[in-house]
């Protein structure tokens, strides 16, 4: 999670919302990303989606079996849906997101038994650091 | 919707799940896509997400204001989330999806007032044609 926080800090430097993500398989980092919506002009360029795309390209497979996703903020509906679609077995996240959180807050899409994949979930890891980064970013942008 | 169905038929020809999407702005088609998960090896390559990426690149803006998305199948959680994030004001879809539909069936993410954008929704347009295409595809794949 410290690596993901480091990426979130890098996002701030280029004016992006500070959310970082790391995808790990067999103790190896296979994707390291942060938000890129503004720079890329792409509304779906959230850290998690970029990590999933990077990892599936690296592995040459859309199924990200035996991986763990570390992300500094609770995934939104889009990212939670992407996590289910890519069959990521475990997600560790930092701060909860009261506005769009879809791994326990507004929804729990990643553990919905009506969908065809459920995720093991760990929340609140380095939550304060993650939350402080976001608060400071939005305060400075006002 | 006929154009979107035509794209869904093209998807079948290359072994992809037959879902097609069209994004229209000021009576002009700015994106025309179909599912590409298998060929691209990318778990997020659903028709809607690809249309959103194509359109935002064409417009040079992640906000897809004044657009209408036509898609042959009800969006899944990921695509519904992506529609909200890209601020698409109107979505017209064909068949409902009992397994993952997130525009009225399992969830209604695109009209959730807790999120920061809500979508005008029209459903059931050419639903039978869309549904028949999907059923025939999965029957032949077994």
PDB file of C-alpha atoms in Angstrom:
ATOM      1  CA  UNK A   1       0.000   0.000   0.000  1.00  0.00           C
ATOM      2  CA  UNK A   2       2.983   2.312   0.553  1.00  0.00           C
ATOM      3  CA  UNK A   3       3.828   1.898  -3.151  1.00  0.00           C
ATOM      4  CA  UNK A   4       0.241   2.774  -4.109  1.00  0.00           C
ATOM      5  CA  UNK A   5       0.388   5.863  -1.869  1.00  0.00           C
ATOM      6  CA  UNK A   6       3.626   6.885  -3.552  1.00  0.00           C
ATOM      7  CA  UNK A   7       1.834   6.737  -6.917  1.00  0.00           C
ATOM      8  CA  UNK A   8      -1.045   8.807  -5.511  1.00  0.00           C
ATOM      9  CA  UNK A   9       1.516  11.464  -4.502  1.00  0.00           C
ATOM     10  CA  UNK A  10       2.902  11.441  -8.045  1.00  0.00           C
ATOM     11  CA  UNK A  11      -0.627  12.052  -9.367  1.00  0.00           C
ATOM     12  CA  UNK A  12      -0.854  15.261  -7.306  1.00  0.00           C
ATOM     13  CA  UNK A  13       2.308  16.597  -8.947  1.00  0.00           C
ATOM     14  CA  UNK A  14       0.597  16.532 -12.356  1.00  0.00           C
ATOM     15  CA  UNK A  15      -2.791  17.801 -11.180  1.00  0.00           C
ATOM     16  CA  UNK A  16      -4.564  14.440 -11.068  1.00  0.00           C
ATOM     17  CA  UNK A  17      -6.814  13.218  -8.244  1.00  0.00           C
ATOM     18  CA  UNK A  18      -4.450  11.326  -5.892  1.00  0.00           C
ATOM     19  CA  UNK A  19      -5.463   7.690  -6.157  1.00  0.00           C
ATOM     20  CA  UNK A  20      -2.792   5.052  -6.761  1.00  0.00           C
ATOM     21  CA  UNK A  21      -3.028   1.331  -7.494  1.00  0.00           C
ATOM     22  CA  UNK A  22      -0.697  -1.657  -7.617  1.00  0.00           C
ATOM     23  CA  UNK A  23      -1.464  -5.140  -8.974  1.00  0.00           C
ATOM     24  CA  UNK A  24       0.616  -7.961  -7.521  1.00  0.00           C
ATOM     25  CA  UNK A  25       0.951 -11.568  -8.766  1.00  0.00           C
ATOM     26  CA  UNK A  26       3.256 -14.095  -7.071  1.00  0.00           C
ATOM     27  CA  UNK A  27       4.951 -11.327  -5.062  1.00  0.00           C
ATOM     28  CA  UNK A  28       5.717  -9.408  -8.266  1.00  0.00           C
ATOM     29  CA  UNK A  29       4.208  -6.044  -9.138  1.00  0.00           C
ATOM     30  CA  UNK A  30       2.633  -6.400 -12.595  1.00  0.00           C
ATOM     31  CA  UNK A  31       1.018  -2.942 -12.785  1.00  0.00           C
ATOM     32  CA  UNK A  32       1.566   0.401 -11.054  1.00  0.00           C
ATOM     33  CA  UNK A  33      -0.789   3.235 -11.937  1.00  0.00           C
ATOM     34  CA  UNK A  34      -2.484   6.407 -10.759  1.00  0.00           C
ATOM     35  CA  UNK A  35      -5.442   8.440 -11.917  1.00  0.00           C
ATOM     36  CA  UNK A  36      -4.910  10.011 -15.347  1.00  0.00           C
ATOM     37  CA  UNK A  37      -8.301  11.419 -16.293  1.00  0.00           C
ATOM     38  CA  UNK A  38      -7.240  15.014 -16.880  1.00  0.00           C
ATOM     39  CA  UNK A  39      -4.013  14.347 -18.776  1.00  0.00           C
ATOM     40  CA  UNK A  40      -5.505  11.604 -20.911  1.00  0.00           C
ATOM     41  CA  UNK A  41      -8.889  13.304 -21.397  1.00  0.00           C
ATOM     42  CA  UNK A  42     -10.330   9.845 -20.773  1.00  0.00           C
ATOM     43  CA  UNK A  43     -13.211   9.591 -18.261  1.00  0.00           C
ATOM     44  CA  UNK A  44     -12.423   5.970 -17.468  1.00  0.00           C
ATOM     45  CA  UNK A  45      -8.718   6.532 -16.667  1.00  0.00           C
ATOM     46  CA  UNK A  46      -9.025   5.648 -12.982  1.00  0.00           C
ATOM     47  CA  UNK A  47      -6.024   3.992 -11.300  1.00  0.00           C
ATOM     48  CA  UNK A  48      -7.754   0.593 -10.978  1.00  0.00           C
ATOM     49  CA  UNK A  49      -8.914   0.407 -14.618  1.00  0.00           C
ATOM     50  CA  UNK A  50      -5.459   1.426 -15.853  1.00  0.00           C
ATOM     51  CA  UNK A  51      -3.855  -1.236 -13.615  1.00  0.00           C
ATOM     52  CA  UNK A  52      -6.239  -3.900 -14.959  1.00  0.00           C
ATOM     53  CA  UNK A  53      -5.479  -2.923 -18.559  1.00  0.00           C
ATOM     54  CA  UNK A  54      -1.708  -2.877 -17.918  1.00  0.00           C
ATOM     55  CA  UNK A  55      -1.751  -6.248 -16.161  1.00  0.00           C
ATOM     56  CA  UNK A  56      -3.918  -8.012 -18.747  1.00  0.00           C
ATOM     57  CA  UNK A  57      -1.577  -6.771 -21.463  1.00  0.00           C
ATOM     58  CA  UNK A  58       1.488  -7.981 -19.517  1.00  0.00           C
ATOM     59  CA  UNK A  59      -0.048 -11.393 -18.814  1.00  0.00           C
ATOM     60  CA  UNK A  60      -1.660 -11.714 -22.262  1.00  0.00           C
ATOM     61  CA  UNK A  61      -4.902 -12.773 -20.567  1.00  0.00           C
ATOM     62  CA  UNK A  62      -8.027 -10.922 -19.479  1.00  0.00           C
ATOM     63  CA  UNK A  63      -8.356 -13.201 -16.444  1.00  0.00           C
ATOM     64  CA  UNK A  64      -6.195 -11.769 -13.655  1.00  0.00           C
ATOM     65  CA  UNK A  65      -6.195 -14.938 -11.528  1.00  0.00           C
ATOM     66  CA  UNK A  66      -3.960 -15.144  -8.421  1.00  0.00           C
ATOM     67  CA  UNK A  67      -3.554 -11.377  -8.201  1.00  0.00           C
ATOM     68  CA  UNK A  68      -4.110  -8.829  -5.445  1.00  0.00           C
ATOM     69  CA  UNK A  69      -5.099  -5.239  -6.183  1.00  0.00           C
ATOM     70  CA  UNK A  70      -3.921  -2.579  -3.722  1.00  0.00           C
ATOM     71  CA  UNK A  71      -5.674   0.763  -4.169  1.00  0.00           C
ATOM     72  CA  UNK A  72      -5.606   3.845  -1.952  1.00  0.00           C
ATOM     73  CA  UNK A  73      -9.345   4.643  -2.295  1.00  0.00           C
ATOM     74  CA  UNK A  74     -12.440   2.423  -2.303  1.00  0.00           C
ATOM     75  CA  UNK A  75     -13.341   1.565  -5.927  1.00  0.00           C
ATOM     76  CA  UNK A  76     -16.235   3.390  -7.650  1.00  0.00           C
ATOM     77  CA  UNK A  77     -19.006   1.437  -9.486  1.00  0.00           C
ATOM     78  CA  UNK A  78     -17.002   1.347 -12.742  1.00  0.00           C
ATOM     79  CA  UNK A  79     -13.810   0.097 -11.078  1.00  0.00           C
ATOM     80  CA  UNK A  80     -15.676  -2.383  -8.857  1.00  0.00           C
ATOM     81  CA  UNK A  81     -17.352  -3.750 -12.007  1.00  0.00           C
ATOM     82  CA  UNK A  82     -13.980  -3.952 -13.796  1.00  0.00           C
ATOM     83  CA  UNK A  83     -12.507  -5.863 -10.829  1.00  0.00           C
ATOM     84  CA  UNK A  84     -15.318  -8.442 -11.044  1.00  0.00           C
ATOM     85  CA  UNK A  85     -14.969  -8.750 -14.842  1.00  0.00           C
ATOM     86  CA  UNK A  86     -11.206  -9.341 -14.606  1.00  0.00           C
ATOM     87  CA  UNK A  87     -11.649 -11.988 -11.879  1.00  0.00           C
ATOM     88  CA  UNK A  88      -9.227 -10.349  -9.443  1.00  0.00           C
ATOM     89  CA  UNK A  89      -9.476 -12.557  -6.320  1.00  0.00           C
ATOM     90  CA  UNK A  90      -8.386 -10.059  -3.642  1.00  0.00           C
ATOM     91  CA  UNK A  91      -8.646  -6.285  -3.179  1.00  0.00           C
ATOM     92  CA  UNK A  92      -6.996  -4.260  -0.427  1.00  0.00           C
ATOM     93  CA  UNK A  93      -8.066  -0.631  -0.214  1.00  0.00           C
ATOM     94  CA  UNK A  94      -7.318   2.415   1.911  1.00  0.00           C
ATOM     95  CA  UNK A  95      -9.928   5.115   2.518  1.00  0.00           C
ATOM     96  CA  UNK A  96     -13.656   4.523   2.140  1.00  0.00           C
ATOM     97  CA  UNK A  97     -15.466   6.721  -0.401  1.00  0.00           C
ATOM     98  CA  UNK A  98     -18.803   8.069   0.879  1.00  0.00           C
ATOM     99  CA  UNK A  99     -19.604   9.574  -2.553  1.00  0.00           C
ATOM    100  CA  UNK A 100     -19.172   6.579  -4.867  1.00  0.00           C
ATOM    101  CA  UNK A 101     -17.642   3.673  -2.892  1.00  0.00           C
ATOM    102  CA  UNK A 102     -18.774   0.366  -4.359  1.00  0.00           C
ATOM    103  CA  UNK A 103     -16.879  -2.086  -2.191  1.00  0.00           C
ATOM    104  CA  UNK A 104     -18.993  -1.695   0.928  1.00  0.00           C
ATOM    105  CA  UNK A 105     -20.131   1.937   1.129  1.00  0.00           C
ATOM    106  CA  UNK A 106     -22.856   2.799  -1.448  1.00  0.00           C
ATOM    107  CA  UNK A 107     -22.739  -0.660  -3.026  1.00  0.00           C
ATOM    108  CA  UNK A 108     -20.763  -3.849  -2.538  1.00  0.00           C
ATOM    109  CA  UNK A 109     -20.448  -4.847  -6.191  1.00  0.00           C
ATOM    110  CA  UNK A 110     -17.238  -6.847  -5.613  1.00  0.00           C
ATOM    111  CA  UNK A 111     -18.990  -9.238  -3.234  1.00  0.00           C
ATOM    112  CA  UNK A 112     -22.423  -9.421  -4.882  1.00  0.00           C
ATOM    113  CA  UNK A 113     -23.340 -13.116  -5.118  1.00  0.00           C
ATOM    114  CA  UNK A 114     -25.674 -12.445  -8.060  1.00  0.00           C
ATOM    115  CA  UNK A 115     -22.600 -11.618 -10.186  1.00  0.00           C
ATOM    116  CA  UNK A 116     -20.286 -14.362 -11.479  1.00  0.00           C
ATOM    117  CA  UNK A 117     -17.253 -13.524  -9.314  1.00  0.00           C
ATOM    118  CA  UNK A 118     -16.725 -12.412  -5.716  1.00  0.00           C
ATOM    119  CA  UNK A 119     -13.672 -10.780  -4.209  1.00  0.00           C
ATOM    120  CA  UNK A 120     -11.910 -11.150  -0.846  1.00  0.00           C
ATOM    121  CA  UNK A 121     -11.851  -7.656   0.600  1.00  0.00           C
ATOM    122  CA  UNK A 122      -9.569  -5.882   3.093  1.00  0.00           C
ATOM    123  CA  UNK A 123     -10.369  -2.240   3.815  1.00  0.00           C
ATOM    124  CA  UNK A 124      -8.948   0.625   5.861  1.00  0.00           C
ATOM    125  CA  UNK A 125      -5.239  -0.055   5.159  1.00  0.00           C
ATOM    126  CA  UNK A 126      -3.341   3.277   5.434  1.00  0.00           C
ATOM    127  CA  UNK A 127      -6.782   4.903   5.234  1.00  0.00           C
ATOM    128  CA  UNK A 128      -5.733   8.072   7.043  1.00  0.00           C
ATOM    129  CA  UNK A 129      -2.759   8.763   4.793  1.00  0.00           C
ATOM    130  CA  UNK A 130      -4.885   8.127   1.708  1.00  0.00           C
ATOM    131  CA  UNK A 131      -7.726  10.306   2.922  1.00  0.00           C
ATOM    132  CA  UNK A 132      -5.390  13.151   3.949  1.00  0.00           C
ATOM    133  CA  UNK A 133      -3.870  13.201   0.448  1.00  0.00           C
ATOM    134  CA  UNK A 134      -7.315  13.529  -1.152  1.00  0.00           C
ATOM    135  CA  UNK A 135      -8.512  16.209   1.284  1.00  0.00           C
ATOM    136  CA  UNK A 136      -5.398  18.305   0.786  1.00  0.00           C
ATOM    137  CA  UNK A 137      -5.692  17.958  -3.032  1.00  0.00           C
ATOM    138  CA  UNK A 138      -9.306  19.136  -3.172  1.00  0.00           C
ATOM    139  CA  UNK A 139      -8.670  21.940  -0.636  1.00  0.00           C
ATOM    140  CA  UNK A 140      -5.826  23.296  -2.761  1.00  0.00           C
ATOM    141  CA  UNK A 141      -7.865  23.089  -5.944  1.00  0.00           C
ATOM    142  CA  UNK A 142     -10.697  25.273  -4.636  1.00  0.00           C
TER     143      UNK A 142
ATOM    144  CA  UNK B   1     -30.262   1.005 -32.641  1.00  0.00           C
ATOM    145  CA  UNK B   2     -30.171  -0.743 -36.014  1.00  0.00           C
ATOM    146  CA  UNK B   3     -26.573   0.460 -36.413  1.00  0.00           C
ATOM    147  CA  UNK B   4     -25.692  -0.901 -32.962  1.00  0.00           C
ATOM    148  CA  UNK B   5     -27.286  -4.246 -33.866  1.00  0.00           C
ATOM    149  CA  UNK B   6     -25.239  -4.317 -37.062  1.00  0.00           C
ATOM    150  CA  UNK B   7     -22.083  -3.923 -34.952  1.00  0.00           C
ATOM    151  CA  UNK B   8     -23.237  -6.721 -32.636  1.00  0.00           C
ATOM    152  CA  UNK B   9     -23.571  -8.974 -35.703  1.00  0.00           C
ATOM    153  CA  UNK B  10     -20.008  -8.063 -36.720  1.00  0.00           C
ATOM    154  CA  UNK B  11     -18.818  -9.090 -33.240  1.00  0.00           C
ATOM    155  CA  UNK B  12     -20.230 -12.598 -33.794  1.00  0.00           C
ATOM    156  CA  UNK B  13     -18.165 -12.980 -36.971  1.00  0.00           C
ATOM    157  CA  UNK B  14     -14.935 -12.654 -34.941  1.00  0.00           C
ATOM    158  CA  UNK B  15     -16.089 -14.739 -31.971  1.00  0.00           C
ATOM    159  CA  UNK B  16     -16.933 -11.838 -29.640  1.00  0.00           C
ATOM    160  CA  UNK B  17     -20.077 -11.599 -27.500  1.00  0.00           C
ATOM    161  CA  UNK B  18     -22.600  -9.743 -29.706  1.00  0.00           C
ATOM    162  CA  UNK B  19     -23.100  -6.374 -28.043  1.00  0.00           C
ATOM    163  CA  UNK B  20     -22.846  -3.197 -30.133  1.00  0.00           C
ATOM    164  CA  UNK B  21     -22.846   0.473 -29.177  1.00  0.00           C
ATOM    165  CA  UNK B  22     -23.172   3.836 -30.920  1.00  0.00           C
ATOM    166  CA  UNK B  23     -22.553   7.282 -29.421  1.00  0.00           C
ATOM    167  CA  UNK B  24     -24.378  10.156 -31.106  1.00  0.00           C
ATOM    168  CA  UNK B  25     -23.821  13.903 -30.662  1.00  0.00           C
ATOM    169  CA  UNK B  26     -25.823  16.490 -32.658  1.00  0.00           C
ATOM    170  CA  UNK B  27     -27.158  13.786 -34.984  1.00  0.00           C
ATOM    171  CA  UNK B  28     -23.605  12.649 -35.777  1.00  0.00           C
ATOM    172  CA  UNK B  29     -22.206   9.262 -34.803  1.00  0.00           C
ATOM    173  CA  UNK B  30     -18.985   9.922 -32.851  1.00  0.00           C
ATOM    174  CA  UNK B  31     -18.244   6.313 -31.875  1.00  0.00           C
ATOM    175  CA  UNK B  32     -19.267   2.873 -33.163  1.00  0.00           C
ATOM    176  CA  UNK B  33     -17.999  -0.154 -31.278  1.00  0.00           C
ATOM    177  CA  UNK B  34     -18.650  -3.756 -30.281  1.00  0.00           C
ATOM    178  CA  UNK B  35     -17.307  -6.071 -27.623  1.00  0.00           C
ATOM    179  CA  UNK B  36     -13.612  -6.885 -28.098  1.00  0.00           C
ATOM    180  CA  UNK B  37     -12.637  -8.716 -24.940  1.00  0.00           C
ATOM    181  CA  UNK B  38     -11.298 -11.892 -26.538  1.00  0.00           C
ATOM    182  CA  UNK B  39      -9.363 -10.295 -29.403  1.00  0.00           C
ATOM    183  CA  UNK B  40      -7.887  -7.544 -27.252  1.00  0.00           C
ATOM    184  CA  UNK B  41      -7.318  -9.750 -24.184  1.00  0.00           C
ATOM    185  CA  UNK B  42      -8.665  -6.803 -22.237  1.00  0.00           C
ATOM    186  CA  UNK B  43     -11.360  -7.556 -19.611  1.00  0.00           C
ATOM    187  CA  UNK B  44     -12.783  -4.040 -19.828  1.00  0.00           C
ATOM    188  CA  UNK B  45     -13.237  -4.005 -23.623  1.00  0.00           C
ATOM    189  CA  UNK B  46     -17.044  -3.885 -23.529  1.00  0.00           C
ATOM    190  CA  UNK B  47     -18.802  -2.001 -26.340  1.00  0.00           C
ATOM    191  CA  UNK B  48     -19.872   0.898 -24.069  1.00  0.00           C
ATOM    192  CA  UNK B  49     -16.419   1.490 -22.549  1.00  0.00           C
ATOM    193  CA  UNK B  50     -14.809   1.388 -25.991  1.00  0.00           C
ATOM    194  CA  UNK B  51     -17.400   3.872 -27.314  1.00  0.00           C
ATOM    195  CA  UNK B  52     -16.759   6.215 -24.380  1.00  0.00           C
ATOM    196  CA  UNK B  53     -12.989   6.062 -24.949  1.00  0.00           C
ATOM    197  CA  UNK B  54     -13.358   6.621 -28.700  1.00  0.00           C
ATOM    198  CA  UNK B  55     -15.742   9.554 -28.248  1.00  0.00           C
ATOM    199  CA  UNK B  56     -13.686  11.302 -25.557  1.00  0.00           C
ATOM    200  CA  UNK B  57     -10.637  11.036 -27.794  1.00  0.00           C
ATOM    201  CA  UNK B  58     -12.582  12.444 -30.782  1.00  0.00           C
ATOM    202  CA  UNK B  59     -14.020  15.313 -28.738  1.00  0.00           C
ATOM    203  CA  UNK B  60     -10.820  15.942 -26.756  1.00  0.00           C
ATOM    204  CA  UNK B  61     -12.869  16.035 -23.569  1.00  0.00           C
ATOM    205  CA  UNK B  62     -13.777  13.455 -20.952  1.00  0.00           C
ATOM    206  CA  UNK B  63     -17.216  15.056 -20.513  1.00  0.00           C
ATOM    207  CA  UNK B  64     -19.535  13.610 -23.154  1.00  0.00           C
ATOM    208  CA  UNK B  65     -22.229  16.274 -22.811  1.00  0.00           C
ATOM    209  CA  UNK B  66     -25.170  16.352 -25.266  1.00  0.00           C
ATOM    210  CA  UNK B  67     -24.630  12.763 -26.345  1.00  0.00           C
ATOM    211  CA  UNK B  68     -26.865   9.706 -26.524  1.00  0.00           C
ATOM    212  CA  UNK B  69     -25.531   6.184 -26.126  1.00  0.00           C
ATOM    213  CA  UNK B  70     -27.353   3.406 -27.974  1.00  0.00           C
ATOM    214  CA  UNK B  71     -26.392  -0.092 -26.814  1.00  0.00           C
ATOM    215  CA  UNK B  72     -27.962  -3.430 -27.635  1.00  0.00           C
ATOM    216  CA  UNK B  73     -27.706  -4.856 -24.084  1.00  0.00           C
ATOM    217  CA  UNK B  74     -28.313  -3.302 -20.662  1.00  0.00           C
ATOM    218  CA  UNK B  75     -24.982  -2.003 -19.275  1.00  0.00           C
ATOM    219  CA  UNK B  76     -23.131  -4.025 -16.591  1.00  0.00           C
ATOM    220  CA  UNK B  77     -21.886  -2.352 -13.352  1.00  0.00           C
ATOM    221  CA  UNK B  78     -18.599  -1.287 -14.986  1.00  0.00           C
ATOM    222  CA  UNK B  79     -20.265   0.231 -18.042  1.00  0.00           C
ATOM    223  CA  UNK B  80     -23.021   1.880 -15.994  1.00  0.00           C
ATOM    224  CA  UNK B  81     -20.309   3.436 -13.816  1.00  0.00           C
ATOM    225  CA  UNK B  82     -18.380   4.591 -16.893  1.00  0.00           C
ATOM    226  CA  UNK B  83     -21.566   6.194 -18.297  1.00  0.00           C
ATOM    227  CA  UNK B  84     -22.029   8.179 -15.065  1.00  0.00           C
ATOM    228  CA  UNK B  85     -18.345   9.216 -14.990  1.00  0.00           C
ATOM    229  CA  UNK B  86     -18.451  10.461 -18.582  1.00  0.00           C
ATOM    230  CA  UNK B  87     -21.660  12.456 -17.951  1.00  0.00           C
ATOM    231  CA  UNK B  88     -23.580  10.903 -20.856  1.00  0.00           C
ATOM    232  CA  UNK B  89     -27.077  12.432 -20.528  1.00  0.00           C
ATOM    233  CA  UNK B  90     -29.136   9.755 -22.285  1.00  0.00           C
ATOM    234  CA  UNK B  91     -28.888   5.986 -22.746  1.00  0.00           C
ATOM    235  CA  UNK B  92     -31.101   3.849 -24.984  1.00  0.00           C
ATOM    236  CA  UNK B  93     -30.667   0.111 -24.599  1.00  0.00           C
ATOM    237  CA  UNK B  94     -32.121  -3.066 -26.082  1.00  0.00           C
ATOM    238  CA  UNK B  95     -32.363  -6.275 -24.058  1.00  0.00           C
ATOM    239  CA  UNK B  96     -32.329  -6.346 -20.258  1.00  0.00           C
ATOM    240  CA  UNK B  97     -29.542  -8.366 -18.627  1.00  0.00           C
ATOM    241  CA  UNK B  98     -30.747 -10.544 -15.729  1.00  0.00           C
ATOM    242  CA  UNK B  99     -27.149 -11.543 -14.877  1.00  0.00           C
ATOM    243  CA  UNK B 100     -25.438  -8.151 -14.545  1.00  0.00           C
ATOM    244  CA  UNK B 101     -27.818  -5.407 -15.720  1.00  0.00           C
ATOM    245  CA  UNK B 102     -27.096  -2.159 -13.880  1.00  0.00           C
ATOM    246  CA  UNK B 103     -29.569   0.182 -15.519  1.00  0.00           C
ATOM    247  CA  UNK B 104     -32.688  -1.156 -13.816  1.00  0.00           C
ATOM    248  CA  UNK B 105     -32.256  -4.917 -13.371  1.00  0.00           C
ATOM    249  CA  UNK B 106     -29.733  -5.805 -10.596  1.00  0.00           C
ATOM    250  CA  UNK B 107     -28.844  -2.170  -9.944  1.00  0.00           C
ATOM    251  CA  UNK B 108     -29.817   1.193 -11.369  1.00  0.00           C
ATOM    252  CA  UNK B 109     -26.410   2.865 -11.149  1.00  0.00           C
ATOM    253  CA  UNK B 110     -27.155   5.305 -13.995  1.00  0.00           C
ATOM    254  CA  UNK B 111     -30.057   6.856 -12.082  1.00  0.00           C
ATOM    255  CA  UNK B 112     -28.690   6.683  -8.517  1.00  0.00           C
ATOM    256  CA  UNK B 113     -29.231  10.117  -6.955  1.00  0.00           C
ATOM    257  CA  UNK B 114     -26.367   9.539  -4.504  1.00  0.00           C
ATOM    258  CA  UNK B 115     -23.938   9.706  -7.449  1.00  0.00           C
ATOM    259  CA  UNK B 116     -23.046  13.021  -9.110  1.00  0.00           C
ATOM    260  CA  UNK B 117     -24.805  12.409 -12.447  1.00  0.00           C
ATOM    261  CA  UNK B 118     -28.095  10.808 -13.504  1.00  0.00           C
ATOM    262  CA  UNK B 119     -29.066   9.548 -16.932  1.00  0.00           C
ATOM    263  CA  UNK B 120     -32.301   9.640 -18.917  1.00  0.00           C
ATOM    264  CA  UNK B 121     -33.060   6.023 -19.736  1.00  0.00           C
ATOM    265  CA  UNK B 122     -35.009   4.301 -22.522  1.00  0.00           C
ATOM    266  CA  UNK B 123     -35.062   0.500 -22.456  1.00  0.00           C
ATOM    267  CA  UNK B 124     -36.431  -2.344 -24.549  1.00  0.00           C
ATOM    268  CA  UNK B 125     -35.641  -0.858 -27.989  1.00  0.00           C
ATOM    269  CA  UNK B 126     -35.160  -3.757 -30.460  1.00  0.00           C
ATOM    270  CA  UNK B 127     -34.870  -5.950 -27.379  1.00  0.00           C
ATOM    271  CA  UNK B 128     -35.971  -9.136 -29.122  1.00  0.00           C
ATOM    272  CA  UNK B 129     -33.431  -8.824 -31.941  1.00  0.00           C
ATOM    273  CA  UNK B 130     -30.670  -8.070 -29.457  1.00  0.00           C
ATOM    274  CA  UNK B 131     -31.619 -10.927 -27.168  1.00  0.00           C
ATOM    275  CA  UNK B 132     -31.948 -13.406 -30.061  1.00  0.00           C
ATOM    276  CA  UNK B 133     -28.418 -12.560 -31.221  1.00  0.00           C
ATOM    277  CA  UNK B 134     -26.987 -13.249 -27.747  1.00  0.00           C
ATOM    278  CA  UNK B 135     -28.940 -16.495 -27.273  1.00  0.00           C
ATOM    279  CA  UNK B 136     -27.859 -17.838 -30.654  1.00  0.00           C
ATOM    280  CA  UNK B 137     -24.199 -16.886 -29.934  1.00  0.00           C
ATOM    281  CA  UNK B 138     -24.067 -18.693 -26.586  1.00  0.00           C
ATOM    282  CA  UNK B 139     -25.980 -21.711 -27.944  1.00  0.00           C
ATOM    283  CA  UNK B 140     -23.460 -22.110 -30.772  1.00  0.00           C
ATOM    284  CA  UNK B 141     -20.511 -21.745 -28.414  1.00  0.00           C
ATOM    285  CA  UNK B 142     -21.531 -24.631 -26.179  1.00  0.00           C
TER     286      UNK B 142
END
